């Protein structure tokens, strides 16, 4: 396995067959610029099957996530329409490898600016065995992107830079954080995404969704679980895992 396309085929097959693959960066010497080219090729497999690019996600924008994953650089990935799940919708474990959920803040982009904000949940599902990867590996894997749920869009409230974030599973609080954990202020996600994605020729066009990154660590999804994220002033968003 040596070319960008071969790695992309392998990661796409892992996703579609719900079978984790071993890490490979040590073997291939994959670097970050090449990893973003692999990501583009991985997502091209999805768009080739009819999915549409609808936005961008940032990852590892909080210390909680950097510590959990052992990677300490902000990364970005591509979101497609097929990844979007309805608020209160149901996800099947059979469609995933080892999914986890994390609370996020979503922005709606219009005219190059933030037009609205919503509480969100991201479902990440690394295509690597044991959810372990190096920085280039997670970038190549479209930053573990698998699904996302967006709550009600609303105007950006005062104090967005320091709102409480809660993640509950079956009514029990499992993670607590603050939007301040996201780059110090989640609004920084926009210039950061414009810079990072722009370097690969990807623009945040009108109507694009931007996931700013998780404020807390992610939690594994179990059959039958009811997962709910709450962002102070923004409200809640939820997801069920099929029994
Ligand atoms: C990588 C994706 C990180 C976030 O919000 O920090 C991410 C991973 O943790 O597998 O989406
Ligand atoms: Mg995330």
Coordinates of C-alpha atoms and ligand atoms in Angstrom, one line a residue:
X1 CA 0.0 0.0 0.0
X2 CA 1.8 3.2 -1.1
X3 CA -0.4 5.6 -3.0
X4 CA -2.9 8.1 -1.7
X5 CA -5.7 6.3 -3.6
X6 CA -4.8 2.9 -2.2
X7 CA -5.0 4.2 1.4
X8 CA -8.3 6.0 0.6
X9 CA -9.7 2.7 -0.8
X10 CA -8.7 0.9 2.4
X11 CA -10.3 3.5 4.7
X12 CA -13.5 3.7 2.6
X13 CA -13.8 -0.1 2.7
X14 CA -13.3 -0.1 6.4
X15 CA -16.2 2.4 6.8
X16 CA -18.5 0.6 4.4
X17 CA -17.8 -2.9 5.8
X18 CA -17.8 -1.7 9.4
X19 CA -14.4 -3.3 9.9
X20 CA -11.5 -1.6 11.6
X21 CA -8.1 -1.5 9.9
X22 CA -4.7 -1.5 11.5
X23 CA -2.7 1.7 11.7
X24 CA -0.3 2.2 8.9
X25 CA 1.4 5.6 9.1
X26 CA 4.7 4.2 10.5
X27 CA 4.9 1.9 7.5
X28 CA 4.0 4.5 4.8
X29 CA 5.6 7.6 6.3
X30 CA 2.3 9.4 5.8
X31 CA 2.8 13.1 6.4
X32 CA 0.1 15.7 7.2
X33 CA -0.2 17.3 3.7
X34 CA -0.5 13.8 2.1
X35 CA -3.0 12.8 4.8
X36 CA -5.3 15.7 3.7
X37 CA -5.0 14.5 0.1
X38 CA -6.0 11.0 1.3
X39 CA -9.0 12.5 3.2
X40 CA -10.1 14.3 0.0
X41 CA -9.9 10.9 -1.8
X42 CA -11.8 9.1 1.0
X43 CA -14.6 11.6 0.8
X44 CA -14.6 11.5 -3.0
X45 CA -15.7 7.8 -2.6
X46 CA -18.7 9.1 -0.6
X47 CA -19.6 11.9 -3.1
X48 CA -19.1 9.3 -5.9
X49 CA -22.0 7.4 -4.2
X50 CA -24.2 10.5 -4.3
X51 CA -23.4 12.2 -1.0
X52 CA -23.1 16.0 -1.0
X53 CA -20.5 18.1 0.9
X54 CA -22.4 20.3 3.3
X55 CA -19.8 21.6 5.7
X56 CA -16.6 21.3 7.7
X57 CA -15.8 20.0 11.2
X58 CA -12.9 20.9 13.4
X59 CA -11.4 18.3 15.7
X60 CA -9.1 18.4 18.7
X61 CA -10.0 22.0 19.5
X62 CA -10.2 21.3 23.2
X63 CA -7.6 20.0 25.7
X64 CA -10.1 17.3 26.8
X65 CA -10.1 15.8 23.3
X66 CA -6.4 16.2 22.7
X67 CA -5.7 14.4 26.0
X68 CA -8.3 11.7 25.2
X69 CA -6.8 11.0 21.8
X70 CA -3.1 11.7 22.4
X71 CA -3.0 14.1 19.4
X72 CA -2.4 17.8 20.0
X73 CA -3.1 19.7 16.8
X74 CA -6.3 21.1 15.5
X75 CA -7.5 19.1 12.5
X76 CA -10.5 19.5 10.1
X77 CA -12.7 17.1 8.2
X78 CA -15.5 17.1 5.6
X79 CA -19.2 16.7 6.4
X80 CA -21.7 15.2 4.0
X81 CA -25.5 15.3 3.9
X82 CA -25.6 11.6 4.5
X83 CA -23.9 12.0 7.9
X84 CA -26.6 14.2 9.2
X85 CA -29.0 12.5 11.7
X86 CA -32.3 14.1 12.8
X87 CA -32.6 15.5 16.3
X88 CA -34.0 12.7 18.4
X89 CA -33.2 10.2 15.7
X90 CA -32.0 6.6 16.1
X91 CA -28.6 5.2 15.1
X92 CA -27.8 1.6 14.7
X93 CA -24.6 0.1 16.1
X94 CA -24.6 -2.3 13.1
X95 CA -23.9 0.6 10.8
X96 CA -20.8 1.5 12.8
X97 CA -17.5 0.1 14.1
X98 CA -17.2 1.5 17.6
X99 CA -19.0 4.8 17.6
X100 CA -18.7 7.5 20.3
X101 CA -20.7 10.6 20.8
X102 CA -19.4 14.1 21.9
X103 CA -21.2 17.4 22.6
X104 CA -20.5 20.1 20.0
X105 CA -21.5 23.6 19.0
X106 CA -22.6 24.0 15.4
X107 CA -22.5 27.2 13.4
X108 CA -24.4 28.0 10.2
X109 CA -22.2 30.1 7.8
X110 CA -23.7 32.8 5.6
X111 CA -21.7 35.4 3.7
X112 CA -18.5 34.3 5.3
X113 CA -19.8 35.0 8.8
X114 CA -21.6 33.1 11.6
X115 CA -25.4 33.4 10.9
X116 CA -26.7 31.1 13.6
X117 CA -25.7 28.6 16.3
X118 CA -27.1 25.3 17.5
X119 CA -26.3 22.7 20.1
X120 CA -25.0 19.5 18.4
X121 CA -23.8 16.0 18.9
X122 CA -21.1 14.4 16.8
X123 CA -20.8 10.7 16.3
X124 CA -17.2 9.8 15.6
X125 CA -16.3 6.3 14.5
X126 CA -12.6 5.8 13.8
X127 CA -11.8 3.3 11.1
X128 CA -8.7 2.2 13.0
X129 CA -8.5 -0.7 15.4
X130 CA -9.1 0.3 19.0
X131 CA -9.8 4.0 18.0
X132 CA -6.0 4.5 18.0
X133 CA -4.2 6.7 15.5
X134 CA -1.4 9.2 14.8
X135 CA -2.2 12.7 13.6
X136 CA -1.8 11.9 9.9
X137 CA -3.8 8.7 10.3
X138 CA -6.8 10.5 11.8
X139 CA -6.7 13.2 9.2
X140 CA -6.7 10.6 6.4
X141 CA -9.7 9.0 8.1
X142 CA -11.7 12.3 7.7
X143 CA -11.1 13.0 11.4
X144 CA -13.2 10.0 12.4
X145 CA -16.4 11.8 11.1
X146 CA -19.4 9.5 10.9
X147 CA -22.5 11.4 11.9
X148 CA -23.8 14.6 13.5
X149 CA -27.1 15.9 14.9
X150 CA -27.9 19.6 14.9
X151 CA -30.5 21.1 17.3
X152 CA -32.5 24.3 16.7
X153 CA -30.6 27.2 14.9
X154 CA -30.8 30.4 16.8
X155 CA -29.0 33.8 17.0
X156 CA -25.6 33.7 18.7
X157 CA -26.3 34.6 22.4
X158 CA -24.2 36.8 24.7
X159 CA -21.6 34.8 26.5
X160 CA -21.1 32.2 23.8
X161 CA -17.4 32.1 24.8
X162 CA -18.3 30.5 28.2
X163 CA -21.5 28.4 28.2
X164 CA -21.9 25.2 30.2
X165 CA -21.9 22.0 28.2
X166 CA -23.4 18.7 29.4
X167 CA -23.4 15.2 28.0
X168 CA -26.0 12.8 29.4
X169 CA -26.5 9.1 28.8
X170 CA -29.8 7.7 30.0
X171 CA -30.4 10.8 32.1
X172 CA -27.0 10.5 33.8
X173 CA -24.4 13.2 33.4
X174 CA -21.3 11.7 31.9
X175 CA -19.3 14.7 30.7
X176 CA -19.3 18.4 31.8
X177 CA -17.5 21.2 30.0
X178 CA -17.6 24.7 28.7
X179 CA -17.7 26.3 25.3
X180 CA -14.5 28.1 26.5
X181 CA -12.7 24.8 26.0
X182 CA -13.2 25.1 22.2
X183 CA -10.3 27.3 21.1
X184 CA -10.9 29.6 24.1
X185 CA -14.0 30.9 22.2
X186 CA -16.0 28.6 19.8
X187 CA -16.4 31.5 17.4
X188 CA -12.7 31.1 16.6
X189 CA -13.7 27.9 14.8
X190 CA -14.8 30.0 11.8
X191 CA -11.5 31.8 11.0
X192 CA -9.7 28.5 11.9
X193 CA -11.8 26.4 9.5
X194 CA -11.6 29.0 6.8
X195 CA -7.8 28.9 7.1
X196 CA -7.4 25.2 7.4
X197 CA -10.0 24.1 4.8
X198 CA -9.0 26.9 2.5
X199 CA -5.5 25.6 2.3
X200 CA -7.0 22.5 0.6
X201 CA -9.3 24.6 -1.6
X202 CA -12.5 24.0 0.4
X203 CA -14.6 27.0 1.1
X204 CA -17.4 27.5 3.6
X205 CA -20.1 28.6 1.3
X206 CA -23.6 29.9 2.2
X207 CA -25.5 27.4 4.2
X208 CA -22.4 25.5 5.3
X209 CA -22.5 23.8 8.7
X210 CA -19.4 24.1 10.8
X211 CA -18.9 21.8 13.8
X212 CA -16.5 23.7 16.2
X213 CA -15.2 20.6 18.0
X214 CA -16.1 18.8 21.1
X215 CA -15.9 20.6 24.5
X216 CA -15.5 17.3 26.4
X217 CA -14.1 13.8 25.8
X218 CA -16.3 11.5 23.8
X219 CA -18.3 8.5 25.2
X220 CA -18.8 5.1 23.6
X221 CA -22.3 4.4 22.3
X222 CA -24.0 1.4 23.7
X223 CA -27.1 -0.4 22.4
X224 CA -30.3 1.2 23.7
X225 CA -28.6 4.3 25.1
X226 CA -30.3 7.7 25.0
X227 CA -27.7 10.4 24.5
X228 CA -28.3 14.1 25.1
X229 CA -26.1 17.1 24.8
X230 CA -27.1 20.4 26.4
X231 CA -25.4 23.7 25.8
X232 CA -26.5 26.5 28.2
X233 CA -28.7 29.1 26.5
X234 CA -28.8 27.0 23.3
X235 CA -30.8 24.0 24.5
X236 CA -30.5 20.3 23.9
X237 CA -30.1 17.8 21.1
X238 CA -30.4 14.1 21.4
X239 CA -29.9 10.7 19.8
X240 CA -31.0 7.2 20.5
X241 CA -29.0 4.0 19.9
X242 CA -31.2 1.2 18.6
X243 CA -31.6 -1.7 21.2
Ligands
LIG1 C1 -10.9 12.6 16.2 C2 -12.0 13.6 15.9 C3 -12.0 14.7 17.0 C4 -13.3 16.6 18.0 O1 -14.4 17.2 18.1 O2 -12.4 16.9 18.8 C5 -13.2 15.6 17.0 C6 -11.3 11.6 17.2 O3 -11.4 11.9 18.4 O4 -11.4 10.4 16.8 O5 -14.1 15.4 16.2
LIG2 MG1 -15.9 16.3 17.0

